[in-house]
Coordinates of C-alpha atoms in Angstrom, one line a residue:
M1163 CA 87.6 83.0 110.8
R1164 CA 84.7 82.8 108.7
Y1165 CA 80.8 84.5 109.1
T1166 CA 78.5 84.8 107.3
V1167 CA 76.9 88.7 107.2
D1168 CA 73.3 88.9 109.3
K1169 CA 70.7 91.8 109.2
S1170 CA 72.8 93.4 112.2
D1171 CA 76.1 94.0 110.1
A1172 CA 74.9 94.7 106.8
G1173 CA 75.8 98.3 105.7
Q1174 CA 78.9 98.1 108.0
R1175 CA 82.4 99.2 106.6
L1176 CA 84.1 95.6 105.9
D1177 CA 87.3 97.6 108.0
Q1178 CA 85.1 99.0 110.8
F1179 CA 83.3 95.4 110.6
V1180 CA 86.5 93.3 111.1
T1181 CA 88.2 95.9 113.8
R1182 CA 85.2 95.0 116.0
R1183 CA 85.3 91.5 115.6
I1184 CA 89.1 91.3 116.5
K1185 CA 89.5 93.3 119.7
K1186 CA 92.9 93.1 120.2
A1187 CA 94.1 94.3 116.5
S1188 CA 94.3 97.9 116.1
R1189 CA 92.4 99.8 112.6
A1190 CA 95.9 100.1 111.3
Q1191 CA 96.4 96.2 111.5
V1192 CA 93.3 95.5 109.8
R1193 CA 93.4 97.9 107.0
E1194 CA 96.7 96.0 106.1
A1195 CA 95.5 92.7 106.3
I1196 CA 92.7 93.8 104.0
D1197 CA 95.2 96.0 101.8
E1198 CA 97.4 92.4 101.3
G1199 CA 94.3 90.8 100.3
Q1200 CA 94.1 88.6 103.7
V1201 CA 90.5 89.1 104.5
T1202 CA 88.0 88.9 101.6
I1203 CA 84.3 89.1 101.0
N1204 CA 83.1 85.6 99.0
D1205 CA 86.3 84.6 98.2
Q1206 CA 87.4 88.1 96.9
A1207 CA 89.6 90.7 98.4
M1208 CA 87.7 94.1 98.6
K1209 CA 88.5 97.8 100.1
P1210 CA 88.0 98.7 103.5
S1211 CA 85.3 101.0 103.1
Y1212 CA 83.2 98.2 100.8
K1213 CA 79.8 98.2 102.5
L1214 CA 78.6 94.1 103.9
R1215 CA 75.4 92.6 102.4
L1216 CA 73.6 90.2 103.5
G1217 CA 74.4 87.1 102.9
D1218 CA 78.2 88.3 102.2
V1219 CA 80.2 85.7 103.6
V1220 CA 84.2 87.2 105.1
E1221 CA 87.0 85.7 105.7
Y1222 CA 89.8 87.1 107.8
P1223 CA 92.7 85.7 109.4
E1224 CA 93.7 85.9 113.3
I1225 CA 95.8 89.2 113.1
D1226 CA 98.6 88.9 116.0
A1227 CA 98.5 92.3 118.1
R1228 CA 101.1 91.6 120.5
Q1229 CA 103.8 93.6 117.8
E1230 CA 101.2 96.6 117.4
E1231 CA 104.0 98.8 119.5
Q1232 CA 107.3 98.3 117.8
L1233 CA 110.8 97.5 120.0
P1234 CA 113.9 99.2 119.1
Q1235 CA 116.6 96.5 117.3
Q1236 CA 119.7 97.7 116.2
F1237 CA 121.0 96.7 112.5
D1238 CA 123.2 98.6 110.5
L1239 CA 121.3 101.2 108.3
D1240 CA 122.8 102.7 105.4
I1241 CA 121.9 106.3 105.3
L1242 CA 122.0 108.2 102.0
Y1243 CA 121.0 111.8 103.6
Q1244 CA 119.4 112.8 106.9
D1245 CA 118.5 116.2 108.2
E1246 CA 116.1 117.3 111.4
H1247 CA 113.0 116.6 109.1
L1248 CA 113.8 113.5 107.6
A1249 CA 116.1 110.5 106.2
A1250 CA 117.0 108.5 102.7
I1251 CA 117.9 105.0 103.5
N1252 CA 119.4 102.4 101.1
K1253 CA 116.8 99.4 102.4
P1254 CA 119.0 96.3 101.6
P1255 CA 116.7 93.0 100.3
G1256 CA 115.1 90.7 102.2
M1257 CA 114.2 93.5 104.8
V1258 CA 110.3 94.1 105.2
T1259 CA 109.7 97.5 105.3
H1260 CA 107.4 97.4 108.4
P1261 CA 105.8 94.4 110.5
A1262 CA 103.5 92.1 109.0
K1263 CA 101.9 88.6 109.3
G1264 CA 104.8 86.2 109.9
H1265 CA 107.2 89.1 110.0
W1266 CA 107.5 91.2 113.6
D1267 CA 111.5 91.0 114.0
G1268 CA 113.9 92.8 112.0
T1269 CA 111.7 95.2 110.2
L1270 CA 113.3 98.5 109.3
T1271 CA 111.2 100.0 111.8
A1272 CA 112.5 98.5 114.6
A1273 CA 116.1 99.5 113.1
L1274 CA 114.5 102.8 113.1
I1275 CA 113.4 103.2 116.4
A1276 CA 116.8 102.3 117.9
K1277 CA 118.5 104.8 115.0
F1278 CA 116.6 108.3 115.3
S1279 CA 115.2 109.8 118.5
Q1280 CA 111.8 110.9 117.0
L1281 CA 110.0 109.8 114.1
S1282 CA 106.5 110.7 112.7
D1283 CA 104.0 108.7 114.2
I1284 CA 100.7 109.3 111.5
G1285 CA 100.6 105.8 109.9
G1286 CA 100.6 104.4 113.8
A1287 CA 102.5 102.6 116.5
S1288 CA 104.0 99.8 113.8
R1289 CA 105.0 102.5 111.1
P1290 CA 106.9 105.2 112.4
G1291 CA 108.5 106.9 110.0
I1292 CA 107.3 105.1 107.0
V1293 CA 105.8 107.9 104.3
H1294 CA 106.4 104.7 101.8
R1295 CA 107.0 101.1 101.5
L1296 CA 109.1 98.8 99.5
D1297 CA 108.0 95.1 98.8
R1298 CA 110.5 92.7 101.4
D1299 CA 113.2 91.6 98.4
T1300 CA 113.1 94.9 96.5
S1301 CA 116.3 97.0 97.3
G1302 CA 116.9 101.0 97.2
V1303 CA 116.1 104.2 98.7
L1304 CA 113.3 105.0 101.2
V1305 CA 112.5 108.5 102.3
I1306 CA 111.6 108.7 106.5
A1307 CA 110.0 111.0 107.8
K1308 CA 111.1 112.5 111.6
H1309 CA 107.8 114.3 112.1
N1310 CA 104.2 114.7 111.5
E1311 CA 104.8 118.3 109.4
A1312 CA 107.3 116.7 107.2
H1313 CA 104.9 113.1 107.0
E1314 CA 102.4 115.0 105.6
A1315 CA 104.2 117.1 102.9
L1316 CA 105.9 114.3 101.5
S1317 CA 102.8 112.5 101.5
Q1318 CA 101.5 114.9 99.7
Q1319 CA 103.7 114.9 97.1
F1320 CA 103.8 111.0 96.1
A1321 CA 99.7 111.6 95.9
D1322 CA 100.4 114.3 93.9
R1323 CA 103.0 111.9 91.7
T1324 CA 105.3 115.2 91.5
T1325 CA 108.2 112.8 93.5
E1326 CA 110.8 111.4 90.1
K1327 CA 111.4 107.9 90.9
E1328 CA 113.8 105.5 89.0
Y1329 CA 114.3 101.8 89.5
L1330 CA 116.7 99.6 88.1
A1331 CA 115.2 95.9 87.2
I1332 CA 116.6 92.9 84.9
V1333 CA 114.2 90.7 83.2
A1334 CA 113.5 87.9 81.7
N1335 CA 113.1 88.3 77.5
C1336 CA 115.0 90.7 75.2
P1337 CA 112.4 93.1 74.1
D1338 CA 112.1 94.3 70.7
R1339 CA 111.7 98.5 71.2
D1340 CA 113.6 100.7 73.0
R1341 CA 110.8 102.3 75.5
D1342 CA 107.3 102.1 76.2
V1343 CA 104.6 103.0 78.2
I1344 CA 102.8 100.4 80.3
N1345 CA 99.1 102.1 81.4
E1346 CA 96.2 98.7 82.7
P1347 CA 94.7 99.3 86.1
I1348 CA 96.0 97.2 88.7
G1349 CA 93.7 95.5 91.2
P1350 CA 93.5 92.7 94.2
H1351 CA 93.9 89.5 92.2
P1352 CA 90.8 87.0 91.4
R1353 CA 92.5 84.1 92.4
F1354 CA 95.7 84.4 94.9
R1355 CA 95.0 86.9 97.6
E1356 CA 98.7 88.2 97.9
R1357 CA 99.0 89.1 94.7
M1358 CA 97.6 91.6 92.3
S1359 CA 97.2 91.5 88.8
I1360 CA 95.7 94.0 85.2
V1361 CA 92.5 94.6 86.0
R1362 CA 89.8 96.5 83.2
D1363 CA 86.7 97.1 83.9
D1364 CA 86.5 96.5 87.8
P1365 CA 85.5 99.1 90.3
E1366 CA 88.3 98.0 92.5
A1367 CA 91.1 98.9 89.9
K1368 CA 93.1 101.8 90.1
E1369 CA 95.2 103.6 87.6
A1370 CA 98.3 102.5 87.1
K1371 CA 101.3 103.3 84.8
T1372 CA 105.0 103.0 84.2
F1373 CA 107.6 104.0 81.8
Y1374 CA 111.1 102.1 81.2
E1375 CA 113.8 102.2 78.5
V1376 CA 116.1 99.4 78.1
A1377 CA 119.4 100.3 79.9
E1378 CA 121.3 96.9 78.2
R1379 CA 120.3 94.0 76.1
F1380 CA 121.7 90.3 77.1
D1381 CA 120.8 86.9 74.7
G1382 CA 117.2 86.4 76.2
Y1383 CA 117.4 88.8 79.2
A1384 CA 117.3 92.9 79.8
A1385 CA 118.4 95.7 82.1
F1386 CA 115.5 98.5 82.4
K1387 CA 115.3 101.6 83.8
V1388 CA 111.8 102.2 85.3
F1389 CA 110.1 105.0 86.2
P1390 CA 106.9 104.1 87.8
K1391 CA 104.6 107.4 87.7
T1392 CA 101.9 105.8 90.0
G1393 CA 102.7 104.5 93.0
R1394 CA 100.1 100.9 93.4
T1395 CA 101.2 97.8 95.0
H1396 CA 103.5 96.1 93.1
Q1397 CA 103.1 97.7 90.3
I1398 CA 106.6 97.8 88.3
R1399 CA 106.5 94.0 89.2
V1400 CA 102.8 93.4 87.8
H1401 CA 103.2 95.3 84.5
L1402 CA 106.4 94.4 83.4
A1403 CA 105.3 90.3 83.6
H1404 CA 102.0 91.5 81.8
I1405 CA 104.4 92.3 78.7
K1406 CA 106.4 89.6 79.1
H1407 CA 109.2 90.6 80.9
P1408 CA 109.1 89.5 84.3
V1409 CA 111.3 90.5 86.7
L1410 CA 114.3 87.9 87.2
C1411 CA 113.5 85.9 90.1
D1412 CA 110.3 87.6 91.2
R1413 CA 108.4 84.3 92.7
A1414 CA 104.8 86.0 92.1
Y1415 CA 105.1 87.2 89.2
G1416 CA 107.8 85.3 87.2
N1417 CA 108.4 81.8 86.6
Q1418 CA 111.3 80.6 89.1
A1419 CA 112.6 81.9 93.1
R1420 CA 115.9 82.0 91.8
I1421 CA 118.9 82.0 89.1
T1422 CA 122.2 79.7 88.4
L1423 CA 125.5 80.3 86.4
G1424 CA 124.2 77.3 85.0
E1425 CA 121.0 78.8 83.6
I1426 CA 122.9 81.6 82.6
A1427 CA 126.0 80.0 81.1
R1428 CA 124.2 77.0 79.6
T1429 CA 126.7 74.7 81.7
D1430 CA 125.4 71.6 84.3
D1431 CA 126.7 74.3 87.2
E1432 CA 124.5 74.9 89.8
E1433 CA 126.0 78.1 91.4
I1434 CA 123.5 80.3 92.6
V1435 CA 123.9 83.9 91.1
L1436 CA 120.7 85.8 92.3
A1437 CA 118.1 84.5 94.7
R1438 CA 115.5 87.9 95.2
T1439 CA 113.7 89.8 93.1
A1440 CA 116.0 91.6 90.5
L1441 CA 114.4 95.1 91.3
H1442 CA 116.4 98.1 93.0
A1443 CA 115.1 101.7 93.9
R1444 CA 117.9 103.5 92.5
R1445 CA 116.9 107.0 92.4
L1446 CA 114.5 109.3 94.3
K1447 CA 113.7 113.0 93.6
I1448 CA 111.7 114.9 96.2
N1449 CA 111.2 119.0 97.0
H1450 CA 112.3 119.5 101.1
P1451 CA 109.2 119.1 103.1
V1452 CA 110.2 122.2 104.8
T1453 CA 112.2 124.3 102.7
G1454 CA 111.0 123.2 99.7
E1455 CA 114.9 122.6 97.7
P1456 CA 115.4 120.0 95.6
L1457 CA 116.6 116.4 97.0
E1458 CA 117.9 113.8 95.2
F1459 CA 118.7 110.2 96.8
E1460 CA 120.7 107.6 94.6
A1461 CA 121.5 104.3 96.3
P1462 CA 124.0 102.6 94.8
I1463 CA 123.8 99.0 92.6
P1464 CA 123.8 96.4 95.2
E1465 CA 126.4 93.5 95.2
D1466 CA 123.7 90.7 94.0
I1467 CA 122.3 92.4 91.0
H1468 CA 126.0 94.0 90.5
S1469 CA 126.9 90.4 90.0
T1470 CA 124.3 89.4 88.2
L1471 CA 124.7 91.6 85.3
V1472 CA 128.4 90.3 84.7
V1473 CA 127.7 87.4 84.6
L1474 CA 124.8 88.3 81.9
R1475 CA 127.6 90.1 79.8
K1476 CA 130.4 87.5 80.1
Y1477 CA 127.9 84.7 78.8
R1478 CA 124.3 86.6 77.3
S1479 CA 126.5 89.3 75.7
V1480 CA 124.2 90.5 72.3

């Protein structure tokens, strides 16, 4: 949908304007669409709080509100820890955390509703229990809140950056240093709506800081331990691509969607070794939202990433 702002609409917040025009969509759905770059002003992604100006051209999708109320779906969940306040889940790759355009079924939230009798509702009906998220192809530790008090306490820890997060990433190219810090602001990509990018001197950009160290070196590849200090959308993927070490099989920020045995072994073998982003949320340390007790969760390395490391050790060892 496309609309040119007139005098009656000038000065309104972007999220309020779009919510009024798509009457069947919730404000949470609209904010999600804006955050994902699906709503643009003059072909640029903006914040939900952006104030409309006379003559602005607003483009927004026909948001499907049918699945605002999630229906339970039975899936096997790998529960790393749970009590009456929270749960830690090992999210599998390929599972969307919460419903979004084109992904209404098979979400983690649908599985959570089927599994737990109570979940927080601060995030709205489409995000029960969801305190933070992982990208669809990223596997690993995800913390779930079972009630609103726990949700608020956990959210505050993420906002205050007191949580400790460790990821495992397999990246292209072997680095010339053992460790480093990437401190570059991240904001909406100027051309591709569903991507983020390094954007300096832009009011839409947010501070982003990532520390990494090399866990293993290969000929043309490396395994990184990654410790994000902030939690920006696609942060690890954007930062590592920026330093010329894109995460392997990253469709958005790398140059391939899959890698074959032949590419690694330098043969004609077309057997697929990996077909999703080689990123795994391996460890998360928090304080219990009620007792304050330190808690640490670790998700084992999934089979596809483990197999990729085995192949790299066999054919690309240094």
